[in-house]
Short mmCIF file of C-alpha atoms in Angstrom, two decimals:
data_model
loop_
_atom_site.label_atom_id
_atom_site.label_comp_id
_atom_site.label_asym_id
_atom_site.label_seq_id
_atom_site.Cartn_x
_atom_site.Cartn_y
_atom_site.Cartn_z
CA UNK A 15 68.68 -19.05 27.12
CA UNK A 16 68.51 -21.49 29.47
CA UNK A 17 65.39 -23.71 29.98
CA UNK A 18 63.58 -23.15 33.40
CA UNK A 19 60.39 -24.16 34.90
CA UNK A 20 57.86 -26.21 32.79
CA UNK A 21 60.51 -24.93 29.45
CA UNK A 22 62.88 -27.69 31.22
CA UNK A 23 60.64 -30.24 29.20
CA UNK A 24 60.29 -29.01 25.80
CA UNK A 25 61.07 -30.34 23.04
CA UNK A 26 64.07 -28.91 21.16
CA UNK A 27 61.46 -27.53 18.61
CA UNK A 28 59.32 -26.08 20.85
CA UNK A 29 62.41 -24.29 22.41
CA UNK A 30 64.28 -23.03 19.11
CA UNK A 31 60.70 -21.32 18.76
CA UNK A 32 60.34 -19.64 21.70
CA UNK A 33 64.20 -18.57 21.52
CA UNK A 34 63.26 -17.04 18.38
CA UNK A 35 60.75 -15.25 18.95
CA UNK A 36 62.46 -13.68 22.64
CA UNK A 37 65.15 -12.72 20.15
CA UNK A 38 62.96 -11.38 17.26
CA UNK A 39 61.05 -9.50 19.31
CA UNK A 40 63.59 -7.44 21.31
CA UNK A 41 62.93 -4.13 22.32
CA UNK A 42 59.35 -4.49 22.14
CA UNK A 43 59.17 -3.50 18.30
CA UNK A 44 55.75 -5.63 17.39
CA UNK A 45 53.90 -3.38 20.11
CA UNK A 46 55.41 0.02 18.94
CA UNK A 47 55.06 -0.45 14.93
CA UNK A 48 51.27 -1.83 15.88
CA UNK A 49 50.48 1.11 17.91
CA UNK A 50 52.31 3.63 15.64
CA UNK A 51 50.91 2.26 12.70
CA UNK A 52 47.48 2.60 14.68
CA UNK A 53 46.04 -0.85 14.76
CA UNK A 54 46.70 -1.27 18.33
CA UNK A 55 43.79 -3.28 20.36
CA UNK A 56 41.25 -1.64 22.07
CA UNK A 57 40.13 -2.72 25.72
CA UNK A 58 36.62 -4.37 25.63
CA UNK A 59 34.58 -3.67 28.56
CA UNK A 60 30.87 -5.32 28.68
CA UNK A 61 28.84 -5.12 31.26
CA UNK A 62 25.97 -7.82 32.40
CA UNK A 63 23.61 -8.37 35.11
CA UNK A 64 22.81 -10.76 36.80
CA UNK A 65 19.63 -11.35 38.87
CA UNK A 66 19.67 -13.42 42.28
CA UNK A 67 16.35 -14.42 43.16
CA UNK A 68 17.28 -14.77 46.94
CA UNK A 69 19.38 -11.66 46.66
CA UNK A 70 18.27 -9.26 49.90
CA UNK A 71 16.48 -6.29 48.65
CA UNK A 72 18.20 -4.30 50.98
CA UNK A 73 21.68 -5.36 50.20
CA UNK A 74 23.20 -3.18 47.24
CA UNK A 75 24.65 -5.63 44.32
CA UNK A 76 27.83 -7.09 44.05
CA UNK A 77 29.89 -5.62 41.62
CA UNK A 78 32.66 -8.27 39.90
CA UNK A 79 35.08 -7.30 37.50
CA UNK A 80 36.61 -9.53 35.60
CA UNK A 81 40.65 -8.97 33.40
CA UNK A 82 42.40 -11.65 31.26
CA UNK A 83 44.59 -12.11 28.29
CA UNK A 84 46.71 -9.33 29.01
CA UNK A 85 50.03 -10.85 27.64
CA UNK A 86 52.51 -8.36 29.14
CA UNK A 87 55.47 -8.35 26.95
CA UNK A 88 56.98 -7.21 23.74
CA UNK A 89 53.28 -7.78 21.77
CA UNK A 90 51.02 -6.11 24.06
CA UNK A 91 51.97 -1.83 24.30
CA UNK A 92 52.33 -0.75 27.52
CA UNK A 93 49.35 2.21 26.63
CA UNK A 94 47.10 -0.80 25.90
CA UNK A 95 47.44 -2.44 29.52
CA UNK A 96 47.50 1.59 31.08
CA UNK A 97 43.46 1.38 29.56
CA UNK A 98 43.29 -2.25 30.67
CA UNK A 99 43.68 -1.37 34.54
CA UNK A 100 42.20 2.09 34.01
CA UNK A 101 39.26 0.60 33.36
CA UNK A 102 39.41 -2.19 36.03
CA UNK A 103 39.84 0.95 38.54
CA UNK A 104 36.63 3.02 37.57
CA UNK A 105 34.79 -0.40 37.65
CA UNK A 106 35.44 0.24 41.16
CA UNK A 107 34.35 -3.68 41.76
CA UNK A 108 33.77 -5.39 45.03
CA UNK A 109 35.85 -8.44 43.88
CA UNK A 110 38.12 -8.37 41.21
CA UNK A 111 39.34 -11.91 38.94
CA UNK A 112 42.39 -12.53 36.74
CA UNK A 113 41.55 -14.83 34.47
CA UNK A 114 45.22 -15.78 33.31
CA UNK A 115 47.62 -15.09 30.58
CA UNK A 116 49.13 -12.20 32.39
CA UNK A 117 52.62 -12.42 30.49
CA UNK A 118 54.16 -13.21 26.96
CA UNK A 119 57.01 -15.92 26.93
CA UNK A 120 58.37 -15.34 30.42
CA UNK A 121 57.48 -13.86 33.66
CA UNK A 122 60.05 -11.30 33.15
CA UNK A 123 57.00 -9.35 31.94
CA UNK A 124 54.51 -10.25 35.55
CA UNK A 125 56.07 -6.55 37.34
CA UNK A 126 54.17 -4.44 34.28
CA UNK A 127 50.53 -6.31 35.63
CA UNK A 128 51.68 -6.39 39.18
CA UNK A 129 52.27 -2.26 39.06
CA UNK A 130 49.12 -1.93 37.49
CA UNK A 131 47.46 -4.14 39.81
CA UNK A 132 48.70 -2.58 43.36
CA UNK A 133 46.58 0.92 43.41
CA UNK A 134 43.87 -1.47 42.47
CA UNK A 135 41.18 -2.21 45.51
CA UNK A 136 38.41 -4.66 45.96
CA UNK A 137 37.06 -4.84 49.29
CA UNK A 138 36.50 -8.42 48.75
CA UNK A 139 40.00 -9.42 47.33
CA UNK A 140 41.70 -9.94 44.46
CA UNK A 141 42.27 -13.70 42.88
CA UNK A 142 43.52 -15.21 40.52
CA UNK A 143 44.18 -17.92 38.22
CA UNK A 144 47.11 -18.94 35.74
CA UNK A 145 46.92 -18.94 32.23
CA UNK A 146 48.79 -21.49 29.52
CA UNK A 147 51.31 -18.63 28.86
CA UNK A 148 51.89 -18.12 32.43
CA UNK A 149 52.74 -21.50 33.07
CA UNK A 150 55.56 -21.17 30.31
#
């Protein structure tokens, strides 16, 4: 595997580990035995509000939904991000933030989040920020 991107500067430890676990985690088996075995995560949705003093009566409120940590890749089942983005679409949000860590190891994984992400609509955009794992 060659080293790419901010990998070009590892050290030869910090490589040998991520090799490994590309390699030991092929074909997504981690996510399948977890989810089979029935210990997958669950999405947690909270909900708070948040009162503007100056906020015009008249003016409905702004909904913001917030996603992170989503770690696309051979540890997260694809079911689990399907309830993820599910969730992010009946929040039916005005303006919608990734918070980062959209992928696991490499950004092989980003097209699972981006498909989710597309039928998604905010009228006041969608933006985002990188994650540690996304800068591997």
């Amino acid at each position: 595997m060659p080293l790419r991107g901010r990998g070009s500067h590892y050290s030869i430890g910090r490589h040998a580990v991520e090799w490994t676990l590309h390699n030991a985690y092929r074909g997504h088996w981690p996510a399948r035995l977890v989810r089979a075995l029935g210990l997958q995560r669950r999405v947690q949705v909270r909900h708070h509000r948040v009162a503007v003093a100056r906020w015009p009566s008249a003016v409905r409120p702004l909904r913001i939904a917030f996603i992170s940590d989503l770690h696309a890749g051979p540890t997260t089942h694809p079911s689990l991000l399907d309830e993820a983005f599910a969730q992010l679409a009946a929040a039916e949000a005005d303006l919608v933030l990734l918070g980062g860590d959209y992928v696991f190891l490499f950004a092989e994984y980003v097209d699972a989040i981006a498909d989710r992400l597309r039928p998604i609509r905010a009228p006041l955009g969608i933006h985002a920020v990188m994650g540690n794992h996304d800068l591997w």
